[in-house]
Amino acid sequence: MTMAQTQAFAILAGMMVLFVWGRLRYDLVAGLALLAAVLVGVVPYEAAFSGFGDDIVIIVGSALLVSAAVARSGIIEAVLHPLAPKITSTRTQLVLLVTTVTVLSAFVKNIGALAMMLPVAFQMAKRSKTPPSMFLMPMAFGSLLGGLTTLIGTSPNIIVSHLRAEITGAPFAMFDFAPVGVGLAAAGIAFLAIAYRLLPLDRAGAPTLAEAMDIHDYLTEGRVRAASAIAGKTMADLRGSAGPEVVVTAVVRDGQKTSPLPDMVMRENDIVLLQGEPAALQQAVARVGLELEGEDRSMRSDKANEEIGGVEAVIAPDSLLIGQAAGDLALHARFNVNLLAVSRSGQRFADRLRDIQLRAGDIIVLQGSLGDMPALLRDLGCLPLATREIRLGSVRRGVIPIAILAGAMLLAGTGLLPVGLAFFGAALLVVLFGSLSLREAYATVQWPLLVMLGALIPVSEAIRTTGGADLIATWLSNIAHSLPPYAALALIMAAAMALTPFLNNAATVLVMAPIAVSFASRLGFQPDAFLMAVAVGAACDFLTPIGHQSNTLVMGPGGYKFSDYARLGAPLSLLVIVLGVPLIMMTWPLTR
């Protein structure tokens, strides 16, 4: 072993120790590993920051952004709403989520399928009061298992197919992977439905201001339009569509306030008073097709590209709003803002927004130019609350982000565009079409994850450039040559699994596939089974958050530690090897 190889392996070993130790955040550990690799010379200075331009960084960042746009679109809530009452147990929810991601991953890029389903997982977790970490890692593992089933499901399958064409003259066909992949995917789903309990219960993503500012009693109002989904239906239907988080306090018809009786039929121009927390109110308004108070009034700004949004503020003791009814203040005409909602602790309102006499301590949601809002709040005598995302009153773009994500996955899956470029374009489009504002887009991206990826790519590349990968290949060749066929097949699969966290899965295939073919030749067997073992092993990194983008994608939102992956991933990896080897041997006989 050369000095450079020793240094590269030592840096990787030290990095893994720090990851498992967990006292330093993962992006800092990755940065230290990169610095050490550059200082000892195993990573050239000019290549030190090459990882930040790698496709993986772009794919992960873009997938996070597009996923957030999908979450805001309202489509996810619309799909979940009729299913939510029927899916209550954590296990049933997990099986549904993992199965859906697994099936989608067979036909589209697995990280794209995972990105599409992340908002669904968070909605289910919120409804069932389950930590999202119970769902996210099993979903990531399901996306890897789903990729095993078809040629286009994952990059290792495509590369292995290409290498087979070079060796035998015929590539693997689209569904040649299915007999092995479907069996492993089904077994993996069954395993995850039981073994998810191996995950720690205390894992959670970083707490959000929305969770800390637990304000549930905002009142807002919406008008029934002719095109509203609730027009012509009963109040019971409206309550069912709005969900349990929203309370209907009153209905105003022809200027008269009435009680919201269950059999009351909703008519055009009825005004419905709704009470709840802002996100639930926004979902309810969008779901039933109401026109929110002030929606028909435009916001004006003298500044180009000024962002319009909602802010929360508390009315101070010396505010000019105290004792005034909102309707008498003419806020839009005088200050260019809309009053969207009012909250008063411990009180349920039955009055319209415009008739509520405001008091000191009331919390209000104002919509207007975010750039002008600080000066306006000062003039009104209101104190802004800590900034958090307020969707109430924002425009929802419906199917646009879904269509953009589907288009990106189609372009990537058919090879018309590289995956990184397809997802980068999708991220730009969701911002361009207004599904996310620029402020929301930058806030959505998990920057520590991207820093970790950018720093680790050149470090892992050093294993190959120093000859460390070739050294490992030689060791494996010497060991496996004396083993029976099934053990050699298992060793090749396990070796591919072990290499994938340090090389990317494509590089693992390129290193291991020639070794696999050499094994087959020396033992007098057909190469197909060994190539399939390489493909399965390279696609199944269940041990670390750094071997595959899907695992990385859920690390921050799930609040996982580095060591959490092995708790669930190690037994799943063993299951894949134990079941995968006989499946491969049955599907791809070693002899003709």
Coordinates of C-alpha atoms in Angstrom, one line a residue:
M1 CA 0.0 0.0 0.0
T2 CA 1.4 3.4 -1.0
M3 CA 1.6 6.4 1.2
A4 CA -1.1 8.2 -0.7
Q5 CA -3.4 5.2 -0.4
T6 CA -2.7 5.0 3.4
Q7 CA -3.5 8.7 3.8
A8 CA -6.7 8.4 1.8
F9 CA -8.0 5.4 3.8
A10 CA -6.9 7.1 7.1
I11 CA -8.9 10.3 6.2
L12 CA -12.0 8.2 5.3
A13 CA -11.7 6.2 8.6
G14 CA -11.3 9.4 10.6
M15 CA -14.3 10.9 8.9
M16 CA -16.4 7.9 9.6
V17 CA -15.5 7.9 13.3
L18 CA -16.5 11.6 13.5
F19 CA -19.8 10.9 11.7
V20 CA -20.6 8.1 14.2
W21 CA -19.4 10.1 17.2
G22 CA -22.0 12.8 16.3
R23 CA -20.6 15.7 18.3
L24 CA -19.7 17.7 15.2
R25 CA -22.3 18.5 12.5
Y26 CA -22.0 16.5 9.3
D27 CA -21.2 19.4 7.1
L28 CA -18.3 20.4 9.4
V29 CA -17.0 16.9 9.4
A30 CA -17.1 16.8 5.6
G31 CA -15.2 20.1 5.5
L32 CA -12.5 18.9 7.8
A33 CA -12.1 15.7 5.7
L34 CA -11.7 17.8 2.6
L35 CA -9.2 20.1 4.3
A36 CA -7.2 17.2 5.5
A37 CA -7.2 15.5 2.1
V38 CA -6.0 18.7 0.4
L39 CA -3.3 19.3 3.0
V40 CA -1.8 15.8 2.7
G41 CA -2.0 16.0 -1.1
V42 CA -4.4 13.2 -1.9
V43 CA -6.8 15.8 -3.3
P44 CA -5.1 18.4 -5.6
Y45 CA -5.7 22.0 -4.6
E46 CA -7.3 22.8 -8.0
A47 CA -9.8 20.0 -7.5
A48 CA -10.7 20.8 -3.9
F49 CA -14.0 22.5 -4.7
S50 CA -14.9 20.5 -7.7
G51 CA -17.6 18.7 -5.7
F52 CA -19.7 21.8 -5.4
G53 CA -20.3 21.7 -9.1
D54 CA -21.2 18.0 -9.2
D55 CA -24.6 17.0 -10.5
I56 CA -25.4 15.3 -7.2
V57 CA -25.4 18.7 -5.4
I58 CA -27.6 20.2 -8.0
I59 CA -30.0 17.3 -8.0
V60 CA -30.4 17.3 -4.2
G61 CA -30.9 21.0 -3.9
S62 CA -33.3 21.2 -6.8
A63 CA -35.3 18.2 -5.6
L64 CA -35.8 19.9 -2.2
L65 CA -37.0 23.1 -3.9
V66 CA -39.4 21.4 -6.3
S67 CA -40.7 19.2 -3.4
A68 CA -41.5 22.4 -1.5
A69 CA -43.4 23.8 -4.5
V70 CA -45.4 20.6 -4.7
A71 CA -46.2 20.9 -1.0
R72 CA -47.5 24.4 -1.5
S73 CA -49.6 23.5 -4.6
G74 CA -52.5 22.2 -2.7
I75 CA -52.6 19.0 -4.8
I76 CA -51.1 16.9 -2.0
E77 CA -53.8 18.1 0.5
A78 CA -56.5 17.4 -2.1
V79 CA -55.3 13.8 -2.6
L80 CA -54.8 13.2 1.1
H81 CA -58.1 14.6 2.3
P82 CA -60.4 11.7 1.4
L83 CA -57.8 9.1 2.4
A84 CA -56.8 10.6 5.7
P85 CA -59.8 9.3 7.8
K86 CA -59.3 5.8 6.5
I87 CA -55.5 5.7 7.1
T88 CA -54.9 6.1 10.8
S89 CA -52.3 3.7 12.0
T90 CA -48.6 4.5 11.6
R91 CA -47.9 1.1 9.9
T92 CA -50.6 1.5 7.3
Q93 CA -49.4 5.0 6.5
L94 CA -45.8 3.8 6.2
V95 CA -46.8 0.9 3.9
L96 CA -48.7 3.2 1.7
L97 CA -45.9 5.7 1.5
V98 CA -43.1 3.2 0.9
T99 CA -45.1 1.2 -1.6
T100 CA -46.0 4.3 -3.6
V101 CA -42.4 5.5 -3.7
T102 CA -41.1 2.1 -4.6
V103 CA -43.5 1.7 -7.5
L104 CA -42.8 5.2 -8.8
S105 CA -39.1 4.6 -8.6
A106 CA -39.3 1.7 -11.0
F107 CA -40.2 4.1 -13.8
V108 CA -38.8 7.5 -12.8
K109 CA -35.6 8.7 -11.1
N110 CA -35.8 7.5 -7.5
I111 CA -34.9 10.8 -6.0
G112 CA -37.7 12.4 -8.1
A113 CA -40.3 9.9 -6.8
L114 CA -39.1 10.5 -3.3
A115 CA -39.2 14.3 -3.7
M116 CA -42.8 14.0 -4.9
M117 CA -43.9 12.0 -1.9
L118 CA -42.1 13.9 0.9
P119 CA -44.9 16.5 1.3
V120 CA -47.4 13.6 1.6
A121 CA -45.3 12.0 4.3
F122 CA -45.2 15.3 6.3
Q123 CA -48.9 15.7 6.0
M124 CA -49.6 12.2 7.2
A125 CA -47.1 12.6 10.0
K126 CA -48.8 15.8 11.1
R127 CA -52.3 14.3 11.0
S128 CA -51.3 11.2 13.0
K129 CA -48.9 13.1 15.3
T130 CA -46.2 10.7 14.3
P131 CA -42.5 11.9 14.0
P132 CA -41.7 12.3 10.2
S133 CA -38.5 10.3 10.9
M134 CA -40.7 7.2 11.1
F135 CA -41.5 7.6 7.4
L136 CA -38.7 9.4 5.7
M137 CA -35.8 6.8 5.9
P138 CA -38.1 3.9 5.0
M139 CA -39.3 5.9 2.0
A140 CA -35.7 6.6 1.0
F141 CA -34.9 2.9 1.2
G142 CA -38.1 2.1 -0.7
S143 CA -36.9 4.4 -3.5
L144 CA -33.7 2.5 -3.8
L145 CA -35.5 -0.9 -3.9
G146 CA -37.9 0.4 -6.5
G147 CA -35.0 1.4 -8.8
L148 CA -33.9 -2.3 -8.9
T149 CA -36.9 -3.4 -10.9
T150 CA -36.4 -1.8 -14.3
L151 CA -33.5 -0.8 -16.6
I152 CA -34.2 2.9 -16.1
G153 CA -34.9 2.7 -12.4
T154 CA -31.4 3.5 -11.3
S155 CA -28.0 4.4 -12.8
P156 CA -26.2 1.1 -11.9
N157 CA -28.8 -0.9 -14.0
I158 CA -28.1 1.3 -17.0
I159 CA -24.3 1.0 -16.7
V160 CA -24.4 -2.8 -16.1
S161 CA -26.6 -3.2 -19.2
H162 CA -24.1 -1.2 -21.2
L163 CA -21.2 -3.3 -19.9
R164 CA -23.1 -6.5 -20.7
A165 CA -23.5 -5.3 -24.2
E166 CA -19.8 -4.8 -24.5
I167 CA -19.1 -8.2 -23.1
T168 CA -21.8 -10.4 -24.7
G169 CA -23.0 -8.2 -27.5
A170 CA -26.5 -7.9 -26.0
P171 CA -27.6 -5.4 -23.2
F172 CA -30.1 -6.2 -20.5
A173 CA -33.7 -5.4 -21.6
M174 CA -36.1 -3.0 -19.8
F175 CA -37.6 -5.6 -17.6
D176 CA -34.7 -8.1 -17.3
F177 CA -34.2 -6.8 -13.8
A178 CA -37.8 -7.3 -12.7
P179 CA -37.7 -10.9 -11.5
V180 CA -35.0 -10.1 -9.0
G181 CA -36.0 -6.5 -8.3
V182 CA -39.7 -7.1 -7.7
G183 CA -38.9 -9.9 -5.2
L184 CA -36.4 -7.7 -3.3
A185 CA -38.7 -4.7 -3.4
A186 CA -41.7 -6.8 -2.0
A187 CA -39.5 -8.3 0.7
G188 CA -38.1 -4.9 1.5
I189 CA -41.5 -3.3 1.9
A190 CA -42.6 -6.1 4.2
F191 CA -39.5 -5.7 6.3
L192 CA -39.8 -2.0 6.6
A193 CA -43.4 -2.3 7.7
I194 CA -42.2 -4.1 10.8
A195 CA -38.6 -2.9 11.3
Y196 CA -39.3 0.8 11.2
R197 CA -39.5 0.5 15.0
L198 CA -35.7 0.2 15.0
L199 CA -35.5 3.9 14.3
P200 CA -35.2 6.2 17.4
L201 CA -38.4 7.9 18.4
D202 CA -36.7 11.1 19.4
R203 CA -35.5 12.1 15.9
A204 CA -37.0 15.2 14.5
G205 CA -35.9 17.9 12.0
A206 CA -35.0 21.3 13.2
P207 CA -38.0 22.9 15.1
T208 CA -39.8 25.5 13.0
L209 CA -41.2 28.8 14.1
A210 CA -44.6 27.5 12.9
E211 CA -44.4 24.9 15.6
A212 CA -43.2 27.3 18.3
M213 CA -45.9 29.9 17.4
D214 CA -48.8 27.7 18.1
I215 CA -51.7 30.1 17.2
H216 CA -54.9 28.1 16.4
D217 CA -57.7 30.7 16.6
Y218 CA -57.3 33.0 13.7
L219 CA -60.6 34.1 12.1
T220 CA -60.8 34.7 8.4
E221 CA -63.7 34.8 5.9
G222 CA -64.2 33.6 2.4
R223 CA -66.9 34.2 -0.2
V224 CA -68.7 31.3 -2.1
R225 CA -68.2 31.8 -5.8
A226 CA -70.3 30.3 -8.6
A227 CA -67.3 28.0 -9.4
S228 CA -66.7 27.0 -5.8
A229 CA -66.6 23.3 -5.1
I230 CA -68.9 23.9 -2.2
A231 CA -71.6 25.8 -4.1
G232 CA -74.9 24.0 -4.0
K233 CA -73.7 21.6 -1.2
T234 CA -74.5 21.6 2.5
M235 CA -72.7 23.0 5.5
A236 CA -71.9 19.4 6.5
D237 CA -70.1 19.0 3.2
L238 CA -68.2 22.2 3.7
R239 CA -67.0 21.1 7.2
G240 CA -66.0 17.7 5.9
S241 CA -63.9 19.4 3.1
A242 CA -62.4 22.0 5.4
G243 CA -61.2 19.3 7.8
P244 CA -61.2 19.0 11.6
E245 CA -58.6 21.7 12.1
V246 CA -61.0 24.4 10.8
V247 CA -64.2 25.6 12.6
V248 CA -67.0 27.3 10.8
T249 CA -68.3 29.9 13.2
A250 CA -71.0 31.7 11.1
V251 CA -72.4 32.3 7.6
V252 CA -73.4 35.7 6.3
R253 CA -76.2 35.7 3.7
D254 CA -77.7 38.8 2.2
G255 CA -76.1 40.9 4.9
Q256 CA -77.6 38.7 7.7
K257 CA -75.5 36.5 10.0
T258 CA -76.8 33.0 10.5
S259 CA -75.8 29.9 12.4
P260 CA -73.9 27.3 10.3
L261 CA -76.5 24.5 10.5
P262 CA -75.5 21.1 9.0
D263 CA -78.3 21.0 6.4
M264 CA -77.8 24.6 5.2
V265 CA -77.2 24.7 1.4
M266 CA -74.4 27.0 0.4
R267 CA -75.2 29.6 -2.2
E268 CA -73.1 32.0 -4.4
N269 CA -72.0 35.1 -2.5
D270 CA -72.5 33.5 0.9
I271 CA -69.7 34.6 3.3
V272 CA -68.3 31.9 5.5
L273 CA -66.4 32.7 8.7
L274 CA -63.6 30.2 9.4
Q275 CA -61.4 29.8 12.4
G276 CA -58.1 27.9 12.7
E277 CA -54.4 28.2 12.3
P278 CA -53.1 29.9 9.1
A279 CA -52.0 26.8 7.1
A280 CA -55.2 24.9 7.8
L281 CA -57.3 28.0 6.8
Q282 CA -55.4 28.4 3.6
Q283 CA -55.8 24.7 2.7
A284 CA -59.5 24.8 3.5
V285 CA -60.1 28.0 1.4
A286 CA -58.2 26.5 -1.5
R287 CA -59.9 23.1 -1.2
V288 CA -63.5 24.4 -1.3
G289 CA -62.8 27.2 -3.7
L290 CA -63.6 30.2 -1.6
E291 CA -62.6 33.8 -2.4
L292 CA -60.6 35.0 0.6
E293 CA -61.3 38.3 2.1
G294 CA -59.4 41.0 0.2
E295 CA -58.5 38.6 -2.7
D296 CA -60.2 40.8 -5.2
R297 CA -58.2 43.8 -4.1
S298 CA -54.9 44.3 -5.8
M299 CA -51.7 45.1 -4.0
R300 CA -49.6 48.0 -5.5
S301 CA -45.9 48.7 -5.0
D302 CA -43.6 51.2 -6.5
K303 CA -40.7 48.8 -6.3
A304 CA -40.0 46.4 -9.2
N305 CA -40.4 42.7 -8.3
E306 CA -41.6 43.6 -4.8
E307 CA -42.9 40.4 -3.1
I308 CA -46.4 40.4 -1.7
G309 CA -46.9 38.3 1.4
G310 CA -48.5 38.0 4.8
V311 CA -47.0 38.9 8.2
E312 CA -48.2 38.4 11.7
A313 CA -48.2 41.2 14.2
V314 CA -49.5 41.9 17.7
I315 CA -51.4 45.1 18.4
A316 CA -49.4 47.2 20.9
P317 CA -51.0 49.1 23.8
D318 CA -50.6 52.5 22.1
S319 CA -51.7 51.3 18.6
L320 CA -54.1 53.5 16.6
L321 CA -56.1 50.3 15.8
I322 CA -57.3 49.8 19.4
G323 CA -61.1 50.3 19.6
Q324 CA -61.5 50.5 15.9
A325 CA -63.5 48.2 13.7
A326 CA -61.4 46.8 10.8
G327 CA -64.0 47.9 8.3
D328 CA -63.8 51.5 9.5
L329 CA -60.1 51.7 9.1
A330 CA -60.0 51.4 5.3
L331 CA -56.7 49.7 5.6
H332 CA -56.4 48.9 1.9
A333 CA -57.3 52.4 0.7
R334 CA -55.1 54.2 3.3
F335 CA -52.2 51.8 3.7
N336 CA -52.3 49.4 0.8
V337 CA -52.7 46.3 3.0
N338 CA -55.4 43.7 3.5
L339 CA -56.5 42.4 6.9
L340 CA -56.7 38.6 6.4
A341 CA -57.2 37.3 9.8
V342 CA -57.5 38.2 13.5
S343 CA -56.8 36.1 16.6
R344 CA -57.7 36.8 20.2
S345 CA -56.6 34.3 22.8
G346 CA -59.4 32.1 24.1
Q347 CA -62.2 33.7 22.0
R348 CA -64.2 32.3 19.1
F349 CA -65.4 35.1 16.8
A350 CA -68.8 35.1 15.2
D351 CA -68.5 38.6 13.8
R352 CA -67.2 39.5 10.4
L353 CA -63.6 40.7 10.1
R354 CA -64.7 44.2 9.3
D355 CA -66.9 44.4 12.4
I356 CA -64.4 43.1 15.0
Q357 CA -63.4 45.8 17.5
L358 CA -59.7 45.4 17.7
R359 CA -58.0 45.3 21.1
A360 CA -54.4 45.5 22.5
G361 CA -52.9 42.1 22.3
D362 CA -54.9 40.9 19.3
I363 CA -52.8 39.2 16.7
I364 CA -53.5 40.1 13.1
V365 CA -52.4 38.9 9.7
L366 CA -51.7 41.7 7.2
Q367 CA -51.1 41.1 3.5
G368 CA -49.0 43.6 1.5
S369 CA -45.6 44.5 0.2
L370 CA -43.1 42.8 2.4
G371 CA -40.6 45.6 1.8
D372 CA -43.0 48.2 3.1
M373 CA -44.3 46.2 6.0
P374 CA -41.8 47.2 8.7
A375 CA -42.6 50.9 8.3
L376 CA -46.3 50.2 8.1
L377 CA -46.4 48.2 11.3
R378 CA -44.5 51.0 13.0
D379 CA -47.1 53.5 11.8
L380 CA -50.0 51.3 12.9
G381 CA -48.5 50.7 16.3
C382 CA -48.1 47.0 15.8
L383 CA -45.2 44.7 16.9
P384 CA -44.1 42.1 14.3
L385 CA -43.9 38.5 15.5
A386 CA -40.9 36.4 14.6
T387 CA -41.0 35.7 10.9
R388 CA -42.6 32.4 9.8
E389 CA -44.2 31.4 6.5
I390 CA -47.8 32.6 6.2
R391 CA -49.6 31.1 3.2
L392 CA -52.9 32.6 4.0
G393 CA -53.8 34.9 1.0
S394 CA -51.0 33.6 -1.2
V395 CA -51.8 32.4 -4.7
R396 CA -51.7 28.6 -5.1
R397 CA -50.5 27.4 -8.5
G398 CA -52.4 24.1 -8.5
V399 CA -51.0 21.5 -10.9
I400 CA -48.1 23.6 -12.2
P401 CA -45.4 22.3 -9.9
I402 CA -46.7 18.7 -10.3
A403 CA -46.5 19.1 -14.1
I404 CA -43.0 20.6 -13.9
L405 CA -41.8 17.7 -11.7
A406 CA -43.4 15.2 -14.0
G407 CA -41.8 16.8 -17.0
A408 CA -38.4 16.8 -15.3
M409 CA -38.7 13.1 -14.4
L410 CA -39.8 12.3 -17.9
L411 CA -36.9 14.1 -19.5
A412 CA -34.4 12.5 -17.2
G413 CA -35.9 9.1 -17.5
T414 CA -35.9 9.1 -21.3
G415 CA -32.4 10.4 -21.4
L416 CA -33.4 13.6 -23.2
L417 CA -31.7 15.7 -20.5
P418 CA -29.2 14.8 -17.8
V419 CA -30.9 14.4 -14.4
G420 CA -29.1 17.4 -12.9
L421 CA -30.1 19.7 -15.7
A422 CA -33.7 18.4 -15.7
F423 CA -34.1 19.1 -12.0
F424 CA -32.3 22.4 -12.1
G425 CA -34.6 23.5 -14.9
A426 CA -37.6 22.4 -12.8
A427 CA -36.4 24.4 -9.8
L428 CA -36.1 27.5 -11.9
L429 CA -39.5 27.0 -13.5
V430 CA -41.4 26.6 -10.1
V431 CA -39.9 30.0 -9.1
L432 CA -40.6 31.5 -12.5
F433 CA -44.2 30.5 -12.4
G434 CA -44.7 31.7 -8.9
S435 CA -45.1 28.4 -7.1
L436 CA -42.3 29.6 -4.7
S437 CA -41.0 33.0 -4.2
L438 CA -37.2 33.6 -4.3
R439 CA -37.2 34.1 -0.6
E440 CA -39.0 30.8 0.0
A441 CA -36.8 29.0 -2.5
Y442 CA -33.6 30.0 -0.7
A443 CA -35.1 29.1 2.7
T444 CA -36.2 25.7 1.4
V445 CA -32.8 24.4 0.4
Q446 CA -30.9 22.4 3.0
W447 CA -27.6 24.1 2.7
P448 CA -25.7 22.0 5.2
L449 CA -26.5 18.9 3.2
L450 CA -25.2 20.5 0.0
V451 CA -22.0 21.6 1.8
M452 CA -21.5 18.0 3.0
L453 CA -21.9 16.6 -0.5
G454 CA -19.7 19.2 -2.2
A455 CA -16.9 18.5 0.3
L456 CA -17.1 14.7 0.3
I457 CA -17.1 14.2 -3.5
P458 CA -13.4 15.0 -4.0
V459 CA -12.5 13.1 -0.8
S460 CA -14.3 9.9 -2.1
E461 CA -12.7 10.4 -5.6
A462 CA -9.3 10.3 -3.9
I463 CA -9.9 6.6 -3.2
R464 CA -9.9 6.0 -7.0
T465 CA -7.2 8.4 -8.0
T466 CA -4.7 7.0 -5.4
G467 CA -5.3 3.5 -6.6
G468 CA -7.2 2.5 -3.5
A469 CA -10.1 1.1 -5.5
D470 CA -7.9 -1.1 -7.5
L471 CA -6.2 -2.3 -4.3
I472 CA -9.6 -3.3 -2.9
A473 CA -10.5 -5.0 -6.2
T474 CA -7.4 -7.1 -6.0
W475 CA -8.1 -8.2 -2.4
L476 CA -11.6 -9.2 -3.3
S477 CA -10.5 -11.1 -6.3
N478 CA -8.0 -13.2 -4.3
I479 CA -10.6 -14.0 -1.6
A480 CA -13.6 -14.8 -3.9
H481 CA -11.6 -17.0 -6.3
S482 CA -11.5 -19.8 -3.6
L483 CA -15.2 -19.6 -2.7
P484 CA -18.2 -21.6 -4.0
P485 CA -20.4 -19.8 -6.6
Y486 CA -23.1 -18.6 -4.2
A487 CA -20.6 -17.3 -1.7
A488 CA -18.7 -15.5 -4.4
L489 CA -21.9 -14.0 -5.7
A490 CA -22.8 -12.8 -2.2
L491 CA -19.3 -11.4 -1.7
I492 CA -19.5 -9.4 -4.9
M493 CA -22.9 -8.0 -3.9
A494 CA -21.6 -7.1 -0.3
A495 CA -18.5 -5.5 -1.7
A496 CA -20.5 -3.3 -4.1
M497 CA -22.7 -2.3 -1.1
A498 CA -19.6 -1.5 0.9
L499 CA -18.0 0.6 -1.8
T500 CA -21.0 2.6 -2.8
P501 CA -20.9 5.0 0.2
F502 CA -17.3 6.0 -0.8
L503 CA -17.6 5.9 -4.5
N504 CA -20.9 6.9 -6.1
N505 CA -23.0 4.0 -7.3
A506 CA -21.9 4.6 -11.0
A507 CA -18.2 4.4 -10.1
T508 CA -18.9 1.3 -8.0
V509 CA -20.4 -0.5 -11.0
L510 CA -17.4 0.6 -13.2
V511 CA -15.0 -0.8 -10.6
M512 CA -16.8 -4.0 -9.6
A513 CA -18.3 -5.1 -12.9
P514 CA -14.9 -6.1 -14.5
I515 CA -14.1 -8.0 -11.3
A516 CA -17.5 -9.8 -11.4
V517 CA -16.9 -10.8 -15.0
S518 CA -13.4 -12.0 -14.1
F519 CA -14.9 -14.2 -11.3
A520 CA -17.4 -15.7 -13.7
S521 CA -14.7 -16.5 -16.3
R522 CA -12.3 -18.1 -13.8
L523 CA -15.1 -20.2 -12.3
G524 CA -16.5 -21.2 -15.7
F525 CA -19.8 -19.5 -15.2
Q526 CA -22.0 -17.1 -17.2
P527 CA -21.3 -13.4 -16.3
D528 CA -25.0 -12.3 -16.1
A529 CA -25.6 -13.4 -12.5
F530 CA -22.4 -11.6 -11.3
L531 CA -23.3 -8.5 -13.2
M532 CA -26.7 -8.5 -11.6
A533 CA -25.1 -8.9 -8.2
V534 CA -23.0 -5.8 -8.9
A535 CA -26.1 -3.8 -10.0
V536 CA -28.1 -4.8 -6.9
G537 CA -25.2 -4.1 -4.5
A538 CA -24.3 -0.8 -6.0
A539 CA -28.0 0.4 -5.9
C540 CA -28.6 -0.6 -2.3
D541 CA -26.7 1.7 0.0
F542 CA -28.8 1.5 3.2
L543 CA -25.9 2.1 5.6
T544 CA -25.0 5.8 5.2
P545 CA -26.6 9.1 4.3
I546 CA -23.9 9.9 1.8
G547 CA -23.9 6.9 -0.6
H548 CA -27.1 7.9 -2.5
Q549 CA -29.0 11.2 -3.0
S550 CA -32.2 9.7 -1.6
N551 CA -30.6 9.0 1.7
T552 CA -29.1 12.4 1.8
L553 CA -32.4 14.1 0.9
V554 CA -34.1 12.9 4.1
M555 CA -31.3 13.4 6.5
G556 CA -32.1 17.0 7.4
P557 CA -35.9 16.8 7.4
G558 CA -35.8 13.6 9.4
G559 CA -33.3 14.9 11.9
Y560 CA -31.3 11.6 11.5
K561 CA -27.8 11.0 12.8
F562 CA -25.2 9.3 10.7
S563 CA -25.5 6.1 12.8
D564 CA -29.3 5.9 12.4
Y565 CA -29.0 4.6 8.9
A566 CA -27.2 1.4 9.9
R567 CA -29.8 0.7 12.6
L568 CA -32.4 0.1 9.9
G569 CA -30.1 -0.4 6.9
A570 CA -27.9 -3.1 8.2
P571 CA -30.6 -5.8 8.6
L572 CA -32.2 -4.6 5.3
S573 CA -28.8 -5.0 3.6
L574 CA -28.5 -8.5 5.0
L575 CA -32.0 -9.3 3.7
V576 CA -31.1 -8.2 0.2
I577 CA -28.0 -10.4 0.2
V578 CA -29.7 -13.4 1.6
L579 CA -32.7 -13.2 -0.7
G580 CA -31.0 -11.6 -3.7
V581 CA -28.4 -14.3 -4.2
P582 CA -30.9 -17.2 -4.7
L583 CA -33.2 -14.9 -6.8
I584 CA -30.3 -14.1 -9.1
M585 CA -29.2 -17.7 -9.4
M586 CA -32.8 -18.8 -10.2
T587 CA -33.3 -16.1 -12.8
W588 CA -29.8 -16.1 -14.3
P589 CA -28.4 -19.7 -14.2
L590 CA -24.7 -19.9 -13.7
T591 CA -24.3 -22.4 -16.5
R592 CA -26.2 -22.9 -19.8

